[in-house]
Coordinates of C-alpha atoms and ligand atoms in Angstrom, one line a residue:
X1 CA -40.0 -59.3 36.6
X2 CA -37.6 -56.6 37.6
X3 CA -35.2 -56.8 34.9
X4 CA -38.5 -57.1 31.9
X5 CA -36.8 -53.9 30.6
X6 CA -33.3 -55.2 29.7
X7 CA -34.1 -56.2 26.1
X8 CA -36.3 -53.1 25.9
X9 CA -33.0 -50.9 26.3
X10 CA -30.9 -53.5 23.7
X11 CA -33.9 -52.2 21.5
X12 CA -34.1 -48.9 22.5
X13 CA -30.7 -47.6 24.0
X14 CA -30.4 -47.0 27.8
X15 CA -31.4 -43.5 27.5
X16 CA -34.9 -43.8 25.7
X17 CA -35.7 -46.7 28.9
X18 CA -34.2 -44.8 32.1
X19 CA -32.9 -41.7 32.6
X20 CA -29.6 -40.6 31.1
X21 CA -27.7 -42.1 33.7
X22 CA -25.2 -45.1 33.4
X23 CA -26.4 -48.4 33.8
X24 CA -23.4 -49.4 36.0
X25 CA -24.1 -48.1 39.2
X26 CA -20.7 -47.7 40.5
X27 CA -20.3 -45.3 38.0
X28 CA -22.7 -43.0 40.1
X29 CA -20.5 -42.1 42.6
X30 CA -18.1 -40.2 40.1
X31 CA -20.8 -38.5 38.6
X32 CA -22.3 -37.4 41.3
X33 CA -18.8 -35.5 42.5
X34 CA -19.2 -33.3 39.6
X35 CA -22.5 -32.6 40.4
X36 CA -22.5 -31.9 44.4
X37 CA -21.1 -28.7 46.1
X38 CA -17.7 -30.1 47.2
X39 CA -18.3 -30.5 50.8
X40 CA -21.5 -32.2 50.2
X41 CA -19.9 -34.5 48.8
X42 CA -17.3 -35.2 50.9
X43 CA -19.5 -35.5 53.4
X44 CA -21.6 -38.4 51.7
X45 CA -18.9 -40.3 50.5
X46 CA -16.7 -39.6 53.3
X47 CA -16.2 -42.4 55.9
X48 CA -14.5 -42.3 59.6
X49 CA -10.7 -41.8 59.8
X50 CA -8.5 -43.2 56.9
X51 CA -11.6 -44.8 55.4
X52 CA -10.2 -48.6 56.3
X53 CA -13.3 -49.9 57.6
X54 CA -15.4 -48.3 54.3
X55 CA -12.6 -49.5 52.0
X56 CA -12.9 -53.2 54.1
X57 CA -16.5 -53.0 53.5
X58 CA -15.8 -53.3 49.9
X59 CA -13.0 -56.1 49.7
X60 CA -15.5 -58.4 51.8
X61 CA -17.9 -58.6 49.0
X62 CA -14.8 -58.9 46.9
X63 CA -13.7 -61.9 49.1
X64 CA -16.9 -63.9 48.3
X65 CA -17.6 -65.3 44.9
X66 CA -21.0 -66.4 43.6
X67 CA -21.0 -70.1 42.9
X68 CA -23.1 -70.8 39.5
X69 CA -25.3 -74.0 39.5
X70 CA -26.6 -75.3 36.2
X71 CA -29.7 -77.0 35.3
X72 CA -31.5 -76.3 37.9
X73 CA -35.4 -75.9 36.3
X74 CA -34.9 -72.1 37.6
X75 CA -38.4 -70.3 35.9
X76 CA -39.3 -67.4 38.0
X77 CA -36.3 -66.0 40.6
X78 CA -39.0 -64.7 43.0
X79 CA -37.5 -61.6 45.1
X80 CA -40.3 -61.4 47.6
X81 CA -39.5 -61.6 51.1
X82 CA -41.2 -60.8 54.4
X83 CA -39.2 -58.4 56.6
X84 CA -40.6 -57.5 60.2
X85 CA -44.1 -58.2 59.5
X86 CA -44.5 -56.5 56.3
X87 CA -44.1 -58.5 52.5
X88 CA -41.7 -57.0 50.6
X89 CA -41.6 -56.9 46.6
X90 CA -38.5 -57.3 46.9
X91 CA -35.5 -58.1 50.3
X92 CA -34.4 -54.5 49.7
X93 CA -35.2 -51.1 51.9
X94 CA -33.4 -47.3 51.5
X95 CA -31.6 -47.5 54.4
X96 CA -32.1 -43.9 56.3
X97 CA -29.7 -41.3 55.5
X98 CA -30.2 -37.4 56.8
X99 CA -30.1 -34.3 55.5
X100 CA -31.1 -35.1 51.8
X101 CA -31.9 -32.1 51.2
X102 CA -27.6 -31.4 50.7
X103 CA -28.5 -33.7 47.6
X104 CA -31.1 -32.4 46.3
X105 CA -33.8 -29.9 46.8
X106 CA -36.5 -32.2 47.0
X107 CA -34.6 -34.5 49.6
X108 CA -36.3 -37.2 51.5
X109 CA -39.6 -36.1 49.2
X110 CA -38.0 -37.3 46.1
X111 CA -36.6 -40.7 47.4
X112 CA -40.1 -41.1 49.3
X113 CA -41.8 -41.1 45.3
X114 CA -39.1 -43.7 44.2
X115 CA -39.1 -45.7 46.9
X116 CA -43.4 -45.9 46.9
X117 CA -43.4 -46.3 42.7
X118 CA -40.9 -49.2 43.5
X119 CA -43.1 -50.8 46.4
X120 CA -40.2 -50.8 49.0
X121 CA -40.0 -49.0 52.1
X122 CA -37.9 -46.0 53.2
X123 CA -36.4 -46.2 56.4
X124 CA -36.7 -42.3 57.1
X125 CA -33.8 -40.9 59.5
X126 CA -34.4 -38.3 62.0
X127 CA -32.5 -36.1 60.4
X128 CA -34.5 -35.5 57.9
X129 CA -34.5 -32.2 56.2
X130 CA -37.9 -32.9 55.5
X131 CA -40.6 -33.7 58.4
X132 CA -41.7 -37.1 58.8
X133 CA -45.4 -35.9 58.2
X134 CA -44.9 -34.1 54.9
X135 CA -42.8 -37.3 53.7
X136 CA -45.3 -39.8 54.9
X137 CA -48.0 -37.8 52.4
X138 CA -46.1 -39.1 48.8
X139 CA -44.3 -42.3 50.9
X140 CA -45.1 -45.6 50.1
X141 CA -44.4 -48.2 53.1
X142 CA -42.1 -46.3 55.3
X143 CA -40.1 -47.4 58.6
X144 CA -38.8 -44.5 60.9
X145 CA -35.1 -44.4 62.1
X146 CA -35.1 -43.3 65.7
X147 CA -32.0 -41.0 66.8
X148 CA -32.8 -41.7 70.6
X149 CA -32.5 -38.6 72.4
X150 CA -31.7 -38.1 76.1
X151 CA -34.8 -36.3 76.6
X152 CA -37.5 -38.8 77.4
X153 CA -40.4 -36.6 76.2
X154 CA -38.5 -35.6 72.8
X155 CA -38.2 -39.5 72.3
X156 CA -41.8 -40.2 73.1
X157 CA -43.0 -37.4 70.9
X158 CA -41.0 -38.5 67.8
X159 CA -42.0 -42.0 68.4
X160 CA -45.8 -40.8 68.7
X161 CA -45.5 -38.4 66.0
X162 CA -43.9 -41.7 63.5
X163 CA -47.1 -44.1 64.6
X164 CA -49.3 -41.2 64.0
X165 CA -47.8 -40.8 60.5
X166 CA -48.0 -44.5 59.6
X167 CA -44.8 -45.5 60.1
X168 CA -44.7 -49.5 60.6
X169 CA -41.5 -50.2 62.3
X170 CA -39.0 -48.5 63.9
X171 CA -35.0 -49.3 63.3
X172 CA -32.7 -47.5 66.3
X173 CA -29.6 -46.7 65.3
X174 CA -26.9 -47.4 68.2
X175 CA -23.3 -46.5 66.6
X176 CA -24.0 -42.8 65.9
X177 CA -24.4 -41.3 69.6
X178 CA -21.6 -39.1 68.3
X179 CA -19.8 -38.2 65.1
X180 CA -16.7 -40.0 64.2
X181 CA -13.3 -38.3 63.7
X182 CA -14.2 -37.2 59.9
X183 CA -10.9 -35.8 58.5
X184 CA -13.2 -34.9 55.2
X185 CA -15.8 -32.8 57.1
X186 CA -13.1 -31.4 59.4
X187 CA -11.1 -30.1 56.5
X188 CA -14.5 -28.6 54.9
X189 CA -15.2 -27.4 58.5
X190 CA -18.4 -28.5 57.3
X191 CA -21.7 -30.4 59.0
X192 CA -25.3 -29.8 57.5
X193 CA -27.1 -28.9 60.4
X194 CA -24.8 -25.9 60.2
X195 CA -26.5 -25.0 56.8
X196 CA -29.9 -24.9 58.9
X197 CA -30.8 -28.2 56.7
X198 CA -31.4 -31.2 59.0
X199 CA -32.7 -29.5 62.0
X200 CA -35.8 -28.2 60.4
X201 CA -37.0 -31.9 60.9
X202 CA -38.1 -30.3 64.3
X203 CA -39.4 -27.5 64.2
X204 CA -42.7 -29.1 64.0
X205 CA -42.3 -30.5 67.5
X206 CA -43.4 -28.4 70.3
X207 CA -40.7 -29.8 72.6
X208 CA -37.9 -28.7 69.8
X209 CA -39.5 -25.3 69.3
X210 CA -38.7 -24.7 72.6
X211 CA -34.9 -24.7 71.8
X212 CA -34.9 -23.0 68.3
X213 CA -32.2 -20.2 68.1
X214 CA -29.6 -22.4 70.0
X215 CA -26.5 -22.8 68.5
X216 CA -27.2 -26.1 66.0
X217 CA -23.8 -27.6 66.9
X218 CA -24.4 -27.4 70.7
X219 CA -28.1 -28.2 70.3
X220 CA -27.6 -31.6 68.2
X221 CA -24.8 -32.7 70.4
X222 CA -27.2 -31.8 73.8
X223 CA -29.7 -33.7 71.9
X224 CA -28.5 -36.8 70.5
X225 CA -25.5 -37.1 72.4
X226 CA -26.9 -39.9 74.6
X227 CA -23.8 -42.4 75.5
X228 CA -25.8 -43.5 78.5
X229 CA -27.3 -45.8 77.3
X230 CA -27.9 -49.4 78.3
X231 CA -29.9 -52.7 77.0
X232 CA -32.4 -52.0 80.3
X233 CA -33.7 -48.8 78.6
X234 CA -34.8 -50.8 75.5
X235 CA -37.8 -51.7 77.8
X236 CA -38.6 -47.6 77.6
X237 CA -38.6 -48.0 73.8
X238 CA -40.8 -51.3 73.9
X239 CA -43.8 -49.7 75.9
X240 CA -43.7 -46.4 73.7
X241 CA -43.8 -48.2 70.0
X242 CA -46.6 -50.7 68.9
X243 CA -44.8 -52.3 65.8
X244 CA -41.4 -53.9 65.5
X245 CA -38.3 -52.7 66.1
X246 CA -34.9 -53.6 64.9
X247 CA -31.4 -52.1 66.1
X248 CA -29.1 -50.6 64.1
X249 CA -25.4 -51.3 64.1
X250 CA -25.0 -54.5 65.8
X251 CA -21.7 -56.0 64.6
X252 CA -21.3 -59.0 67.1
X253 CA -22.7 -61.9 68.5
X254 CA -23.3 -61.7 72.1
X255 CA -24.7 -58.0 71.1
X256 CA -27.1 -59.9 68.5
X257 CA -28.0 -62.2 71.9
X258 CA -28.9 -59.5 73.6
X259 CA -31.2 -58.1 71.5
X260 CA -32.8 -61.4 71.3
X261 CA -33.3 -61.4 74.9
X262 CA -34.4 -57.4 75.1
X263 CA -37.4 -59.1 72.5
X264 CA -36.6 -56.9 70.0
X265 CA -37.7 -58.2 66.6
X266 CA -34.8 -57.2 64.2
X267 CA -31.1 -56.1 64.0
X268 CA -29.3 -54.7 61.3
X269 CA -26.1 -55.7 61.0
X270 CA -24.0 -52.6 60.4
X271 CA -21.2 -50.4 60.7
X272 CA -23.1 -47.4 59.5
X273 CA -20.9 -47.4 55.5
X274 CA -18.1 -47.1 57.4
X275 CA -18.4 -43.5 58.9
X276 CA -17.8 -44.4 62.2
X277 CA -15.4 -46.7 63.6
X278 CA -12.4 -46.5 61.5
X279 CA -10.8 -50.0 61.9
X280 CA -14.1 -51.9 62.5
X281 CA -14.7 -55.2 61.0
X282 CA -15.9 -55.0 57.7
X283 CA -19.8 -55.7 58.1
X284 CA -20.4 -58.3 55.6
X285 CA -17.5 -60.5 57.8
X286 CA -19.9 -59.5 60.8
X287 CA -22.8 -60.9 59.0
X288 CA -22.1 -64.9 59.0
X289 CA -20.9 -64.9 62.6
X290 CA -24.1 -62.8 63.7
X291 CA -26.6 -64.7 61.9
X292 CA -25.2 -67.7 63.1
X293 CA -25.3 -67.1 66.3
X294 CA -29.2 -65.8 66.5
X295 CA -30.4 -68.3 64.0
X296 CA -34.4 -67.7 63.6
X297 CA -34.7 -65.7 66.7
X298 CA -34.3 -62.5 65.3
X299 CA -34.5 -61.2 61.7
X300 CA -31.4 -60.1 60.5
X301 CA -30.6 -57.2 58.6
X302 CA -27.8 -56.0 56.8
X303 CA -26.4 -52.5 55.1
X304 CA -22.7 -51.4 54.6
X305 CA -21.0 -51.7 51.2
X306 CA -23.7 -52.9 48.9
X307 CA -23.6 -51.4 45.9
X308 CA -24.8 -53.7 43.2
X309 CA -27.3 -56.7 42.6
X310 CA -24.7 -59.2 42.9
X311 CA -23.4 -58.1 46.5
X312 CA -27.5 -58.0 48.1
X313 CA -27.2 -61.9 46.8
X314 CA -24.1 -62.6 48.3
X315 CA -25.5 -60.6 51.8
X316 CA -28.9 -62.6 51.8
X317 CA -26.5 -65.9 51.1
X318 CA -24.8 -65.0 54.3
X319 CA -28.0 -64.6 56.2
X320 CA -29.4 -61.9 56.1
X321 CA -33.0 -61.1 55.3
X322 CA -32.9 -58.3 53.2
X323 CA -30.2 -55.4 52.5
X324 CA -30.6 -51.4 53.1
X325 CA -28.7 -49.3 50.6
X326 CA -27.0 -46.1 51.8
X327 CA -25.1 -44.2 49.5
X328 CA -26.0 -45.7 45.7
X329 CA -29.7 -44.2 46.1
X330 CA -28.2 -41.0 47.7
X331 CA -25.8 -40.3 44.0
X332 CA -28.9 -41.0 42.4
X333 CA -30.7 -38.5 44.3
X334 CA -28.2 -35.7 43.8
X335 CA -27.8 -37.2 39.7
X336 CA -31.4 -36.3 39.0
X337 CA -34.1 -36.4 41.6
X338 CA -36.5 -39.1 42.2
X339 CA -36.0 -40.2 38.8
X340 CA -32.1 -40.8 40.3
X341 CA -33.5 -42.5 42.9
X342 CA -35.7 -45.0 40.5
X343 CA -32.4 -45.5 38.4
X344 CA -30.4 -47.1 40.8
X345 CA -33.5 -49.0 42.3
X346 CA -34.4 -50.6 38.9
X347 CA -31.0 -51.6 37.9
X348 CA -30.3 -53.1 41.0
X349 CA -33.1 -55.1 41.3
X350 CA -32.9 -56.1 38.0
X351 CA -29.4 -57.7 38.3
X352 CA -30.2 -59.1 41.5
X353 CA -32.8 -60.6 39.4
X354 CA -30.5 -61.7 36.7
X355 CA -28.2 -62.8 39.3
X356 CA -29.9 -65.3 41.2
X357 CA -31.4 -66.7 38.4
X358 CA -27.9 -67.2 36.4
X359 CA -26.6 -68.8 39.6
X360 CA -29.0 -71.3 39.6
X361 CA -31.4 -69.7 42.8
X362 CA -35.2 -69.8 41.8
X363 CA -35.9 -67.1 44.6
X364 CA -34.4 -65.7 47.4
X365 CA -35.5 -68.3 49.7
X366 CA -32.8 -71.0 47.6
X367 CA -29.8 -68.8 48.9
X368 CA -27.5 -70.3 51.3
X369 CA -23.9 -70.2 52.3
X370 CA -23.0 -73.1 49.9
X371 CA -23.8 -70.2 46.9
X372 CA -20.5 -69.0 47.9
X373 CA -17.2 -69.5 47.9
X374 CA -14.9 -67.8 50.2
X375 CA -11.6 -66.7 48.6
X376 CA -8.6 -67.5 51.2
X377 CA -7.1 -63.7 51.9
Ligands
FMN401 C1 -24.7 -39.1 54.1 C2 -25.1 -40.2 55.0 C3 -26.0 -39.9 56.1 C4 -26.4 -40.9 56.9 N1 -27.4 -40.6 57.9 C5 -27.9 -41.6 58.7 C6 -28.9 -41.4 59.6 O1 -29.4 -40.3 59.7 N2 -29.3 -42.4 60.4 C7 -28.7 -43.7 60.3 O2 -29.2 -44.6 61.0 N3 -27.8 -43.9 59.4 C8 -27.3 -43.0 58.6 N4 -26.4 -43.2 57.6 C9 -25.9 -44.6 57.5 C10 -26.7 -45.4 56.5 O3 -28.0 -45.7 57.0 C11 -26.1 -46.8 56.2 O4 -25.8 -47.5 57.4 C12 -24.8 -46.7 55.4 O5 -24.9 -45.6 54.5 C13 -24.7 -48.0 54.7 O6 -23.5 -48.0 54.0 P1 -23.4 -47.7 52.4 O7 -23.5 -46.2 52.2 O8 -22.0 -48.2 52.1 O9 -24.5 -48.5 51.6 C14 -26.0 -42.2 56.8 C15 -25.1 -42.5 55.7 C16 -24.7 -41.5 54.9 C17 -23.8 -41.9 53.7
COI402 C1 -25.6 -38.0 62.4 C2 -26.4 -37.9 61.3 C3 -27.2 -36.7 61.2 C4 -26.0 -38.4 60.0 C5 -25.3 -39.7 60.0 O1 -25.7 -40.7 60.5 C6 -24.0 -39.7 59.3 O2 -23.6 -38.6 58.8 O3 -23.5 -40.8 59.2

């Protein structure tokens, strides 16, 4: 039981159970600030344009309210799930996020050893300040974020390179082909690779070595900038990758359908926290209309805005199959390491814990829509 160590920290005090670090997690975010260089920061908590769509994020959660059932013979509140082929402990993964190492010095390492203690897998980005090999030494179940590149060989090594290294599935992010106007970052005139943080992720790769000493700027945009891309060159992806894939940032339904029809196995629902289209729809409003239109054809993902136990039941209520956290895990990191990273984990899973079972939900499985209740705006 995840949340066995409540009644050890009535006993004890918080800080004697976990490390001294607040037990509400949206506390984190403030501490954190005090912690990071400025721009660092900014640049994690920063979203696209005025931050509407991060704030919208937020007040959809708000919107929808648990609905308690009583006496319900709820005993256990069993979290496990199954998630693109792989059981889960839990319906929760670290969604990928790059450049950790702006966090802390141990990066990707540190949330790789939290992550595996925990049993859940790290979705690792490719822009990693960390390579995927040295992570995939101290990770647990791991998942690999593909970046798709324009160059066909740099794609086909990265995906070669992630199977080699044991990662299971691979999660394609679609809504970042570019950065978003990012008034934060653009005031700091700041963007990690410029540190020489994420791109050491590449070095290892023969086909990046090739480019080192370019301008970062130039070289990431060459890179990644890859707008061209259609639903036919999924097919590309599908006979280069073994295991399942799921795409990132899908946001609407006849998008959702099309995945279904490319055979891919998964979609997260997703407008990347926030950090890119600055008026999107908030992705938990996404979520209903998404699920609803793939039903069991696809398994459904979900990240943006989830920052405690209560909002991964309230996702999973509106169909999704299990949650990726962004920023909570990433204050954690900066807060105090892998130990950070545990924290937030723990009391997250714990409340979900708590949560479900209070509402009346003997697993995950006993979550539907009719656990909530939609507030009229
Ligand atoms: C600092 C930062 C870096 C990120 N880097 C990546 C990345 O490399 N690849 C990716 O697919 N998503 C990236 N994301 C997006 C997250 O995977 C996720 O979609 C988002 O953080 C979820 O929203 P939340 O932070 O509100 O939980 C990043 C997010 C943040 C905050
Ligand atoms: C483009 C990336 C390196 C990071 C990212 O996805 C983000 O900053 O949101």
């Amino acid at each position: 039981m995840y949340a066995d160590f409540q009644f050890e920290i009535y006993l004890n005090g918080l800080n004697d159970v976990l490390p001294s670090l607040p037990a509400d997690l949206t506390r984190l975010e403030a501490l954190a600030r005090e912690k990071l260089p400025p721009e660092a920061y900014d640049y994690i908590a920063g979203s696209a344009g005025t931050g509407d769509t991060a704030v919208a994020n937020r007040e959809a959660f708000r919107r929808r309210r648990i609905v308690p059932r009583m006496l319900r013979g709820v005993t256990g509140g069993d979290l496990s799930t199954r998630v693109l082929g792989a059981e889960l402990p839990a319906p929760l993964l670290l969604g990928p996020v790059g450049v950790l190492r702006i966090a802390h010095p141990e990066g990707e390492l540190a949330v790789a050893r939290a992550a595996r203690s925990l049993g859940l897998p790290m979705v690792l980005s490719t822009a990693a300040s960390h390579s995927m090999e040295e992570v995939a030494e101290v990770a647990g179940p791991r998942w690999y974020q593909l970046y798709w590149p324009g160059d066909r060989d740099l794609a086909v090594s990265f995906l070669e390179r992630a199977a080699a290294a044991g990662y299971t599935a691979l999660v394609v992010t679609l809504d970042t082909f570019t950065l978003a106007w990012r008034p934060g970052d653009l005031d700091n005139a700041y963007l990690p690779f410029l540190r020489g943080v994420g791109i050491q992720n590449y070095l290892a790769d023969p086909v990046f070595t090739a480019e080192a000493g370019e301008d970062p700027i130039a070289h990431w945009a060459g890179v990644f900038g890859n707008p061209g891309l259609t639903w036919d060159d999924l097919a590309f992806l599908r006979e280069h990758w073994d295991g399942p894939i799921a795409l990132k940032g899908i946001q609407q339904s006849d998008d959702a359908r099309r995945a279904v029809d490319a055979g891919m196995d998964g979609i997260v629902v997703s407008n990347h926290g926030g950090r890119q289209v600055d008026g999107a729809v908030a992705s938990l409003d996404a979520l209903p209309i998404v699920a609803h239109a793939v039903g069991d054809q696809i398994e459904v993902l979900f990240d943006s805005g989830v920052r405690t136990g209560a909002d991964v039941v309230k996702a999973l209520a509106l169909g999704a199959k299990a949650v990726l956290l962004g920023r909570p895990y990433v204050y954690g990191l900066a807060l105090d390491g892998e130990e950070g990273v545990r924290h937030v984990l723990r009391c997250l899973l714990a409340e979900l814990e708590l949560t479900l079972r209070l509402s009346g939900h003997d697993g995950v499985a006993a979550l539907s829509s009719e656990s909530l209740f939609e507030q009229p705006t």
